[in-house]
């Protein structure tokens, strides 16, 4: 997939820049040509000499470099490639890109390009969580940039844990491959293999965590395996996928834009920001309730034996909100129903109440091992009736669901 591709690799200034060296190696192993562009910041962390040696290419660093401008020029650098990959992408670089600022070579190339851009962010968790960064990510996503990561983990420099660690080189390579499997199809025969080509699909997955106080939260046993498998299958079928995920340990699927959230309210906001779409699939096990009171401090056990009362308030229903929305509702809206009893009756009532088109109903009684497990037995409930599917792996359920969606959209 990457063989013979020209990839402009923009390295910006963060400690994760050291991983760019391994990334160059991995891309080259797969037959890609890697043309490096380094920002000033990147050169504080790794040297152009190391980058040039590994890539066996000239390393571009300056916008106003007469020799480089005579050689290729930033416009040609922006155009003569199959992909621009930014790894690591700092908060600053993303902010500039979102606002069309072009004050160095990397940002000028990004402003001048009409090629696909894959972004692998890396930053301190607080910087990633900052609303300014979130706004920039949203803008860039709407502009068609594709994100891989960041991941949850410990930061190299501060030891702080949270979302912000750059994805591993091999995950970035997989994301680039998935992007090419979508971008390179121009002839209709090839598109037949990608039945969701040109479609945008929004998927929710995983549980939500609802804080009780700064250290405790309400959660559920959802692993995100089924929702993530659907996102991966939809991306393989050529769709542009936005996956809005609660806290999970399963890896980000390749070639998918992943938006990570914690609470139901954040998930609703992210879904609304990701729409419009051709299809929305709400596979997340959203907490129905959250704590009614915000506690800034940890609730203490005072030794008196008195037990605190936890009062709850209802969370917004994301599926129902979108189902009843006059403009945001996609043409095909799919919900899930995880039940321990009266599976079909409950699914049918959800179909009507939440105004979904299909409900994927599954029995999550503990003896079935569906929650957190690898298999699933589902029934598809729609206005047309109930379709029983045999027990399958979650990946197979995902593939079959994606095929059914493609049939529906292409009918
Ligand atoms: O009512 P119940 O939680 O069983 O409904 C399941 C369906 O509704 C799933 O598709 C789930 O993602 C969605 N849901 C939601 N927001 C909620 C609760 C459920 O989108 N607050």
GROMACS .gro file of C-alpha atoms and ligand atoms in nm:
model
  432
    1UNK     CA    1   0.000   0.000   0.000
    2UNK     CA    2   0.283   0.243   0.082
    3UNK     CA    3   0.521   0.112  -0.181
    4UNK     CA    4   0.634   0.393  -0.411
    5UNK     CA    5   0.439   0.662  -0.223
    6UNK     CA    6   0.598   1.002  -0.160
    7UNK     CA    7   0.527   1.110   0.196
    8UNK     CA    8   0.620   1.454   0.326
    9UNK     CA    9   0.683   1.402   0.698
   10UNK     CA   10   0.649   1.720   0.902
   11UNK     CA   11   0.820   1.689   1.238
   12UNK     CA   12   0.728   1.958   1.489
   13UNK     CA   13   0.881   2.038   1.823
   14UNK     CA   14   0.791   1.797   2.098
   15UNK     CA   15   0.971   1.525   2.286
   16UNK     CA   16   0.780   1.268   2.076
   17UNK     CA   17   0.997   1.383   1.783
   18UNK     CA   18   1.235   1.100   1.875
   19UNK     CA   19   0.965   0.856   1.760
   20UNK     CA   20   0.971   1.020   1.417
   21UNK     CA   21   1.308   0.852   1.360
   22UNK     CA   22   1.157   0.507   1.399
   23UNK     CA   23   0.856   0.618   1.193
   24UNK     CA   24   1.085   0.709   0.901
   25UNK     CA   25   1.239   0.363   0.920
   26UNK     CA   26   0.900   0.190   0.925
   27UNK     CA   27   0.771   0.391   0.629
   28UNK     CA   28   1.083   0.323   0.428
   29UNK     CA   29   1.069  -0.050   0.508
   30UNK     CA   30   0.732  -0.046   0.330
   31UNK     CA   31   0.878   0.116   0.021
   32UNK     CA   32   0.770   0.477   0.082
   33UNK     CA   33   0.989   0.778   0.007
   34UNK     CA   34   0.999   1.005   0.310
   35UNK     CA   35   1.076   1.373   0.254
   36UNK     CA   36   1.130   1.536   0.594
   37UNK     CA   37   1.035   1.891   0.692
   38UNK     CA   38   1.146   1.996   1.040
   39UNK     CA   39   1.030   2.298   1.237
   40UNK     CA   40   1.277   2.497   1.447
   41UNK     CA   41   1.126   2.334   1.756
   42UNK     CA   42   1.180   1.984   1.616
   43UNK     CA   43   1.550   2.062   1.572
   44UNK     CA   44   1.574   2.124   1.947
   45UNK     CA   45   1.484   1.759   2.003
   46UNK     CA   46   1.641   1.566   1.714
   47UNK     CA   47   1.898   1.671   1.457
   48UNK     CA   48   1.846   1.718   1.084
   49UNK     CA   49   2.152   1.497   1.046
   50UNK     CA   50   1.979   1.198   1.208
   51UNK     CA   51   1.658   1.262   1.010
   52UNK     CA   52   1.852   1.302   0.685
   53UNK     CA   53   2.056   0.987   0.744
   54UNK     CA   54   1.752   0.772   0.813
   55UNK     CA   55   1.541   0.913   0.532
   56UNK     CA   56   1.831   0.938   0.285
   57UNK     CA   57   1.669   1.263   0.166
   58UNK     CA   58   1.741   1.633   0.196
   59UNK     CA   59   1.582   1.768   0.513
   60UNK     CA   60   1.384   2.089   0.459
   61UNK     CA   61   1.385   2.339   0.744
   62UNK     CA   62   1.361   2.697   0.619
   63UNK     CA   63   1.088   2.882   0.431
   64UNK     CA   64   1.325   3.144   0.295
   65UNK     CA   65   1.606   2.914   0.191
   66UNK     CA   66   1.727   3.017  -0.154
   67UNK     CA   67   1.890   2.689  -0.226
   68UNK     CA   68   1.585   2.487  -0.125
   69UNK     CA   69   1.347   2.720  -0.308
   70UNK     CA   70   1.551   2.679  -0.626
   71UNK     CA   71   1.561   2.307  -0.568
   72UNK     CA   72   1.190   2.230  -0.505
   73UNK     CA   73   1.018   2.529  -0.346
   74UNK     CA   74   0.756   2.505  -0.073
   75UNK     CA   75   0.471   2.494  -0.323
   76UNK     CA   76   0.616   2.192  -0.497
   77UNK     CA   77   0.689   2.033  -0.161
   78UNK     CA   78   0.320   2.082  -0.080
   79UNK     CA   79   0.200   1.935  -0.409
   80UNK     CA   80   0.453   1.670  -0.517
   81UNK     CA   81   0.354   1.404  -0.271
   82UNK     CA   82   0.084   1.149  -0.199
   83UNK     CA   83   0.043   1.230   0.169
   84UNK     CA   84   0.153   1.485   0.426
   85UNK     CA   85   0.206   1.326   0.764
   86UNK     CA   86   0.260   1.540   1.074
   87UNK     CA   87   0.427   1.343   1.354
   88UNK     CA   88   0.447   1.471   1.614
   89UNK     CA   89   0.193   1.750   1.571
   90UNK     CA   90   0.218   2.002   1.852
   91UNK     CA   91  -0.076   2.208   1.982
   92UNK     CA   92   0.092   2.514   1.834
   93UNK     CA   93   0.127   2.366   1.487
   94UNK     CA   94  -0.236   2.249   1.492
   95UNK     CA   95  -0.352   2.594   1.603
   96UNK     CA   96  -0.162   2.759   1.318
   97UNK     CA   97  -0.294   2.507   1.068
   98UNK     CA   98  -0.653   2.555   1.187
   99UNK     CA   99  -0.620   2.930   1.136
  100UNK     CA  100  -0.432   2.927   0.807
  101UNK     CA  101  -0.116   3.079   0.951
  102UNK     CA  102   0.192   3.016   0.737
  103UNK     CA  103   0.493   3.165   0.913
  104UNK     CA  104   0.745   2.887   0.857
  105UNK     CA  105   0.811   2.615   0.604
  106UNK     CA  106   0.592   2.347   0.770
  107UNK     CA  107   0.286   2.573   0.801
  108UNK     CA  108   0.336   2.716   0.450
  109UNK     CA  109   0.345   2.364   0.307
  110UNK     CA  110   0.028   2.278   0.500
  111UNK     CA  111  -0.152   2.588   0.374
  112UNK     CA  112  -0.046   2.527   0.014
  113UNK     CA  113  -0.130   2.159  -0.008
  114UNK     CA  114  -0.429   1.988  -0.163
  115UNK     CA  115  -0.309   1.642  -0.059
  116UNK     CA  116  -0.443   1.428   0.226
  117UNK     CA  117  -0.303   1.526   0.566
  118UNK     CA  118  -0.267   1.278   0.850
  119UNK     CA  119  -0.207   1.430   1.194
  120UNK     CA  120  -0.049   1.246   1.490
  121UNK     CA  121  -0.078   1.487   1.785
  122UNK     CA  122   0.151   1.475   2.085
  123UNK     CA  123   0.127   1.712   2.377
  124UNK     CA  124   0.075   1.749   2.747
  125UNK     CA  125  -0.273   1.617   2.851
  126UNK     CA  126  -0.376   1.963   2.976
  127UNK     CA  127  -0.290   2.115   2.639
  128UNK     CA  128  -0.489   1.845   2.457
  129UNK     CA  129  -0.786   1.894   2.692
  130UNK     CA  130  -0.779   2.272   2.652
  131UNK     CA  131  -1.095   2.396   2.477
  132UNK     CA  132  -0.878   2.595   2.234
  133UNK     CA  133  -0.709   2.273   2.115
  134UNK     CA  134  -1.047   2.096   2.100
  135UNK     CA  135  -1.181   2.376   1.878
  136UNK     CA  136  -0.878   2.349   1.650
  137UNK     CA  137  -0.913   1.972   1.623
  138UNK     CA  138  -1.279   2.016   1.533
  139UNK     CA  139  -1.195   2.275   1.266
  140UNK     CA  140  -0.923   2.055   1.119
  141UNK     CA  141  -1.151   1.751   1.118
  142UNK     CA  142  -1.415   1.951   0.934
  143UNK     CA  143  -1.145   2.059   0.689
  144UNK     CA  144  -1.090   1.690   0.613
  145UNK     CA  145  -0.767   1.632   0.806
  146UNK     CA  146  -0.744   1.281   0.952
  147UNK     CA  147  -0.621   1.222   1.307
  148UNK     CA  148  -0.443   0.925   1.459
  149UNK     CA  149  -0.429   0.941   1.837
  150UNK     CA  150  -0.332   1.083   2.077
  151UNK     CA  151  -0.322   0.791   2.316
  152UNK     CA  152  -0.364   0.772   2.687
  153UNK     CA  153  -0.036   0.722   2.868
  154UNK     CA  154   0.243   0.866   3.069
  155UNK     CA  155   0.415   1.173   2.924
  156UNK     CA  156   0.785   1.129   2.852
  157UNK     CA  157   0.886   1.461   3.002
  158UNK     CA  158   0.662   1.517   3.303
  159UNK     CA  159   0.545   1.168   3.400
  160UNK     CA  160   0.189   1.309   3.394
  161UNK     CA  161  -0.071   1.057   3.281
  162UNK     CA  162  -0.358   1.131   3.045
  163UNK     CA  163  -0.449   1.174   2.683
  164UNK     CA  164  -0.169   1.324   2.479
  165UNK     CA  165   0.093   1.060   2.402
  166UNK     CA  166   0.170   1.023   2.032
  167UNK     CA  167   0.052   0.699   1.870
  168UNK     CA  168   0.325   0.442   1.814
  169UNK     CA  169   0.501   0.448   1.473
  170UNK     CA  170   0.337   0.121   1.361
  171UNK     CA  171  -0.010   0.256   1.443
  172UNK     CA  172   0.068   0.567   1.240
  173UNK     CA  173   0.186   0.349   0.952
  174UNK     CA  174  -0.142   0.151   0.971
  175UNK     CA  175  -0.340   0.477   0.965
  176UNK     CA  176  -0.148   0.593   0.656
  177UNK     CA  177  -0.217   0.260   0.486
  178UNK     CA  178  -0.588   0.284   0.567
  179UNK     CA  179  -0.594   0.637   0.428
  180UNK     CA  180  -0.441   0.522   0.101
  181UNK     CA  181  -0.691   0.240   0.071
  182UNK     CA  182  -0.956   0.516   0.062
  183UNK     CA  183  -0.778   0.799  -0.117
  184UNK     CA  184  -0.630   0.608  -0.406
  185UNK     CA  185  -0.954   0.480  -0.552
  186UNK     CA  186  -1.062   0.685  -0.845
  187UNK     CA  187  -1.192   0.424  -1.084
  188UNK     CA  188  -1.546   0.293  -1.031
  189UNK     CA  189  -1.435  -0.072  -1.041
  190UNK     CA  190  -1.207  -0.020  -0.741
  191UNK     CA  191  -1.479   0.172  -0.561
  192UNK     CA  192  -1.700  -0.137  -0.585
  193UNK     CA  193  -1.467  -0.296  -0.328
  194UNK     CA  194  -1.523   0.003  -0.100
  195UNK     CA  195  -1.901   0.016  -0.071
  196UNK     CA  196  -1.899   0.305   0.177
  197UNK     CA  197  -1.661   0.521  -0.026
  198UNK     CA  198  -1.750   0.889   0.008
  199UNK     CA  199  -1.982   0.833   0.307
  200UNK     CA  200  -1.933   0.986   0.651
  201UNK     CA  201  -2.022   0.767   0.947
  202UNK     CA  202  -2.034   0.880   1.310
  203UNK     CA  203  -2.003   0.604   1.569
  204UNK     CA  204  -2.016   0.614   1.949
  205UNK     CA  205  -1.845   0.338   2.147
  206UNK     CA  206  -1.748   0.231   2.497
  207UNK     CA  207  -1.887   0.332   2.834
  208UNK     CA  208  -1.908   0.678   2.982
  209UNK     CA  209  -1.760   0.772   3.317
  210UNK     CA  210  -1.970   1.001   3.532
  211UNK     CA  211  -1.775   1.164   3.815
  212UNK     CA  212  -1.904   1.142   4.170
  213UNK     CA  213  -1.613   1.340   4.312
  214UNK     CA  214  -1.258   1.402   4.181
  215UNK     CA  215  -1.153   1.039   4.239
  216UNK     CA  216  -1.469   0.829   4.199
  217UNK     CA  217  -1.698   0.772   3.906
  218UNK     CA  218  -1.997   0.570   3.787
  219UNK     CA  219  -1.913   0.333   3.501
  220UNK     CA  220  -2.033   0.017   3.330
  221UNK     CA  221  -1.878  -0.297   3.184
  222UNK     CA  222  -1.877  -0.190   2.818
  223UNK     CA  223  -1.536  -0.255   2.657
  224UNK     CA  224  -1.590  -0.064   2.333
  225UNK     CA  225  -1.498  -0.377   2.136
  226UNK     CA  226  -1.817  -0.384   1.929
  227UNK     CA  227  -1.829  -0.011   1.850
  228UNK     CA  228  -1.458   0.001   1.766
  229UNK     CA  229  -1.495  -0.309   1.543
  230UNK     CA  230  -1.776  -0.134   1.353
  231UNK     CA  231  -1.559   0.177   1.310
  232UNK     CA  232  -1.271  -0.034   1.175
  233UNK     CA  233  -1.503  -0.223   0.937
  234UNK     CA  234  -1.660   0.101   0.810
  235UNK     CA  235  -1.314   0.252   0.747
  236UNK     CA  236  -1.208  -0.063   0.560
  237UNK     CA  237  -1.522  -0.024   0.348
  238UNK     CA  238  -1.396   0.323   0.248
  239UNK     CA  239  -1.606   0.543   0.478
  240UNK     CA  240  -1.476   0.853   0.650
  241UNK     CA  241  -1.534   0.755   1.011
  242UNK     CA  242  -1.558   0.971   1.323
  243UNK     CA  243  -1.546   0.749   1.630
  244UNK     CA  244  -1.651   0.911   1.956
  245UNK     CA  245  -1.520   0.691   2.229
  246UNK     CA  246  -1.566   0.679   2.604
  247UNK     CA  247  -1.275   0.554   2.820
  248UNK     CA  248  -1.165   0.217   2.677
  249UNK     CA  249  -0.846   0.013   2.664
  250UNK     CA  250  -0.897  -0.122   2.310
  251UNK     CA  251  -0.668   0.051   2.056
  252UNK     CA  252  -0.786   0.318   1.814
  253UNK     CA  253  -0.891   0.158   1.485
  254UNK     CA  254  -0.671   0.247   1.187
  255UNK     CA  255  -0.778   0.522   0.953
  256UNK     CA  256  -1.049   0.658   1.181
  257UNK     CA  257  -1.076   1.002   1.343
  258UNK     CA  258  -1.112   0.930   1.713
  259UNK     CA  259  -1.261   1.182   1.954
  260UNK     CA  260  -1.212   1.078   2.317
  261UNK     CA  261  -1.463   1.177   2.582
  262UNK     CA  262  -1.546   1.077   2.937
  263UNK     CA  263  -1.903   1.177   3.019
  264UNK     CA  264  -2.240   1.147   2.845
  265UNK     CA  265  -2.264   1.523   2.811
  266UNK     CA  266  -1.922   1.542   2.643
  267UNK     CA  267  -2.025   1.255   2.415
  268UNK     CA  268  -2.342   1.437   2.306
  269UNK     CA  269  -2.143   1.752   2.234
  270UNK     CA  270  -1.887   1.557   2.029
  271UNK     CA  271  -2.161   1.379   1.832
  272UNK     CA  272  -2.330   1.709   1.751
  273UNK     CA  273  -1.996   1.856   1.641
  274UNK     CA  274  -1.920   1.552   1.421
  275UNK     CA  275  -2.257   1.562   1.240
  276UNK     CA  276  -2.382   1.589   0.969
  277UNK     CA  277  -2.318   1.237   0.847
  278UNK     CA  278  -2.477   0.980   0.621
  279UNK     CA  279  -2.508   0.731   0.904
  280UNK     CA  280  -2.480   0.747   1.284
  281UNK     CA  281  -2.435   0.432   1.491
  282UNK     CA  282  -2.477   0.477   1.864
  283UNK     CA  283  -2.304   0.172   2.008
  284UNK     CA  284  -2.186   0.336   2.331
  285UNK     CA  285  -2.322   0.220   2.665
  286UNK     CA  286  -2.399   0.572   2.781
  287UNK     CA  287  -2.463   0.608   3.154
  288UNK     CA  288  -2.830   0.687   3.205
  289UNK     CA  289  -2.763   0.887   3.519
  290UNK     CA  290  -2.491   1.103   3.667
  291UNK     CA  291  -2.437   1.241   4.017
  292UNK     CA  292  -2.673   1.531   4.084
  293UNK     CA  293  -2.410   1.730   4.275
  294UNK     CA  294  -2.061   1.829   4.164
  295UNK     CA  295  -1.814   1.761   4.443
  296UNK     CA  296  -1.488   1.954   4.405
  297UNK     CA  297  -1.325   1.761   4.687
  298UNK     CA  298  -1.311   1.391   4.767
  299UNK     CA  299  -1.608   1.284   4.980
  300UNK     CA  300  -1.451   1.179   5.313
  301UNK     CA  301  -1.540   0.894   5.543
  302UNK     CA  302  -1.561   1.078   5.877
  303UNK     CA  303  -1.560   0.772   6.105
  304UNK     CA  304  -1.912   0.833   6.230
  305UNK     CA  305  -2.049   0.539   6.030
  306UNK     CA  306  -2.278   0.777   5.839
  307UNK     CA  307  -2.314   0.677   5.474
  308UNK     CA  308  -2.340   0.958   5.218
  309UNK     CA  309  -2.647   0.956   4.995
  310UNK     CA  310  -2.575   0.965   4.624
  311UNK     CA  311  -2.851   1.139   4.436
  312UNK     CA  312  -2.864   1.102   4.061
  313UNK     CA  313  -2.993   1.306   3.774
  314UNK     CA  314  -3.069   1.192   3.420
  315UNK     CA  315  -2.815   1.224   3.141
  316UNK     CA  316  -2.918   1.345   2.797
  317UNK     CA  317  -3.014   1.059   2.566
  318UNK     CA  318  -2.780   1.104   2.269
  319UNK     CA  319  -2.963   0.868   2.034
  320UNK     CA  320  -3.302   1.023   2.111
  321UNK     CA  321  -3.165   1.377   2.083
  322UNK     CA  322  -3.026   1.306   1.736
  323UNK     CA  323  -3.331   1.099   1.637
  324UNK     CA  324  -3.562   1.392   1.707
  325UNK     CA  325  -3.332   1.659   1.565
  326UNK     CA  326  -3.476   1.840   1.265
  327UNK     CA  327  -3.147   1.904   1.084
  328UNK     CA  328  -2.876   1.685   1.237
  329UNK     CA  329  -3.053   1.349   1.205
  330UNK     CA  330  -2.870   1.137   0.945
  331UNK     CA  331  -3.059   0.939   0.681
  332UNK     CA  332  -2.979   0.618   0.869
  333UNK     CA  333  -2.971   0.620   1.249
  334UNK     CA  334  -2.879   0.300   1.428
  335UNK     CA  335  -2.904   0.238   1.801
  336UNK     CA  336  -2.813  -0.054   2.023
  337UNK     CA  337  -3.020  -0.215   2.293
  338UNK     CA  338  -2.835  -0.409   2.557
  339UNK     CA  339  -3.096  -0.592   2.760
  340UNK     CA  340  -3.114  -0.862   3.020
  341UNK     CA  341  -3.486  -0.931   2.963
  342UNK     CA  342  -3.768  -0.875   2.710
  343UNK     CA  343  -3.511  -0.812   2.439
  344UNK     CA  344  -3.739  -0.761   2.140
  345UNK     CA  345  -4.016  -0.567   2.316
  346UNK     CA  346  -3.759  -0.330   2.468
  347UNK     CA  347  -3.579  -0.287   2.136
  348UNK     CA  348  -3.906  -0.209   1.957
  349UNK     CA  349  -4.003   0.050   2.213
  350UNK     CA  350  -3.656   0.212   2.180
  351UNK     CA  351  -3.693   0.219   1.804
  352UNK     CA  352  -4.009   0.426   1.837
  353UNK     CA  353  -3.914   0.637   2.140
  354UNK     CA  354  -3.568   0.735   2.013
  355UNK     CA  355  -3.672   0.757   1.646
  356UNK     CA  356  -3.398   0.521   1.529
  357UNK     CA  357  -3.419   0.331   1.199
  358UNK     CA  358  -3.261   0.011   1.325
  359UNK     CA  359  -3.187  -0.120   1.671
  360UNK     CA  360  -2.913  -0.379   1.712
  361UNK     CA  361  -3.045  -0.575   2.008
  362UNK     CA  362  -2.828  -0.801   2.219
  363UNK     CA  363  -2.878  -0.999   2.534
  364UNK     CA  364  -2.620  -0.893   2.790
  365UNK     CA  365  -2.718  -1.130   3.068
  366UNK     CA  366  -2.391  -1.218   3.246
  367UNK     CA  367  -2.410  -1.586   3.143
  368UNK     CA  368  -2.381  -1.485   2.773
  369UNK     CA  369  -2.046  -1.308   2.829
  370UNK     CA  370  -2.124  -1.038   2.571
  371UNK     CA  371  -2.013  -0.739   2.782
  372UNK     CA  372  -1.634  -0.732   2.747
  373UNK     CA  373  -1.629  -1.061   2.552
  374UNK     CA  374  -1.535  -1.123   2.189
  375UNK     CA  375  -1.864  -1.274   2.066
  376UNK     CA  376  -2.208  -1.132   2.019
  377UNK     CA  377  -2.552  -1.262   1.923
  378UNK     CA  378  -2.763  -0.982   1.782
  379UNK     CA  379  -3.102  -0.919   1.632
  380UNK     CA  380  -3.170  -0.633   1.397
  381UNK     CA  381  -3.500  -0.469   1.483
  382UNK     CA  382  -3.650  -0.225   1.234
  383UNK     CA  383  -3.990  -0.117   1.107
  384UNK     CA  384  -3.970  -0.417   0.873
  385UNK     CA  385  -3.947  -0.668   1.157
  386UNK     CA  386  -3.681  -0.866   1.341
  387UNK     CA  387  -3.380  -1.035   1.183
  388UNK     CA  388  -3.195  -1.296   1.390
  389UNK     CA  389  -2.821  -1.327   1.337
  390UNK     CA  390  -2.630  -1.630   1.464
  391UNK     CA  391  -2.361  -1.597   1.732
  392UNK     CA  392  -2.052  -1.441   1.573
  393UNK     CA  393  -1.730  -1.270   1.669
  394UNK     CA  394  -1.771  -0.894   1.722
  395UNK     CA  395  -1.557  -0.833   1.412
  396UNK     CA  396  -1.795  -1.046   1.205
  397UNK     CA  397  -2.100  -0.868   1.347
  398UNK     CA  398  -1.930  -0.541   1.248
  399UNK     CA  399  -1.855  -0.659   0.893
  400UNK     CA  400  -2.211  -0.785   0.843
  401UNK     CA  401  -2.361  -0.465   0.981
  402UNK     CA  402  -2.140  -0.256   0.751
  403UNK     CA  403  -2.245  -0.469   0.452
  404UNK     CA  404  -2.611  -0.417   0.546
  405UNK     CA  405  -2.557  -0.040   0.576
  406UNK     CA  406  -2.390  -0.034   0.234
  407UNK     CA  407  -2.684  -0.225   0.081
  408UNK     CA  408  -2.924   0.024   0.237
  409UNK     CA  409  -2.732   0.331   0.117
  410UNK     CA  410  -2.665   0.196  -0.230
  411UNK     CA  411  -3.015   0.056  -0.286
  412LIG     O1  412  -3.212   0.307   2.666
  412LIG     P1  413  -3.086   0.234   2.640
  412LIG     O2  414  -2.969   0.290   2.714
  412LIG     O3  415  -3.092   0.085   2.653
  412LIG     O4  416  -3.065   0.262   2.483
  412LIG     C1  417  -2.959   0.211   2.417
  412LIG     C2  418  -2.931   0.296   2.295
  412LIG     O5  419  -2.944   0.434   2.324
  412LIG     C3  420  -2.788   0.278   2.250
  412LIG     O6  421  -2.782   0.298   2.112
  412LIG     C4  422  -2.716   0.389   2.326
  412LIG     O7  423  -2.595   0.426   2.263
  412LIG     C5  424  -2.819   0.499   2.323
  412LIG     N1  425  -2.813   0.589   2.439
  412LIG     C6  426  -2.773   0.718   2.420
  412LIG     N2  427  -2.773   0.807   2.526
  412LIG     C7  428  -2.811   0.766   2.649
  412LIG     C8  429  -2.853   0.634   2.668
  412LIG     C9  430  -2.852   0.548   2.562
  412LIG     O8  431  -2.738   0.753   2.308
  412LIG     N3  432  -2.808   0.853   2.748
   0.00000   0.00000   0.00000
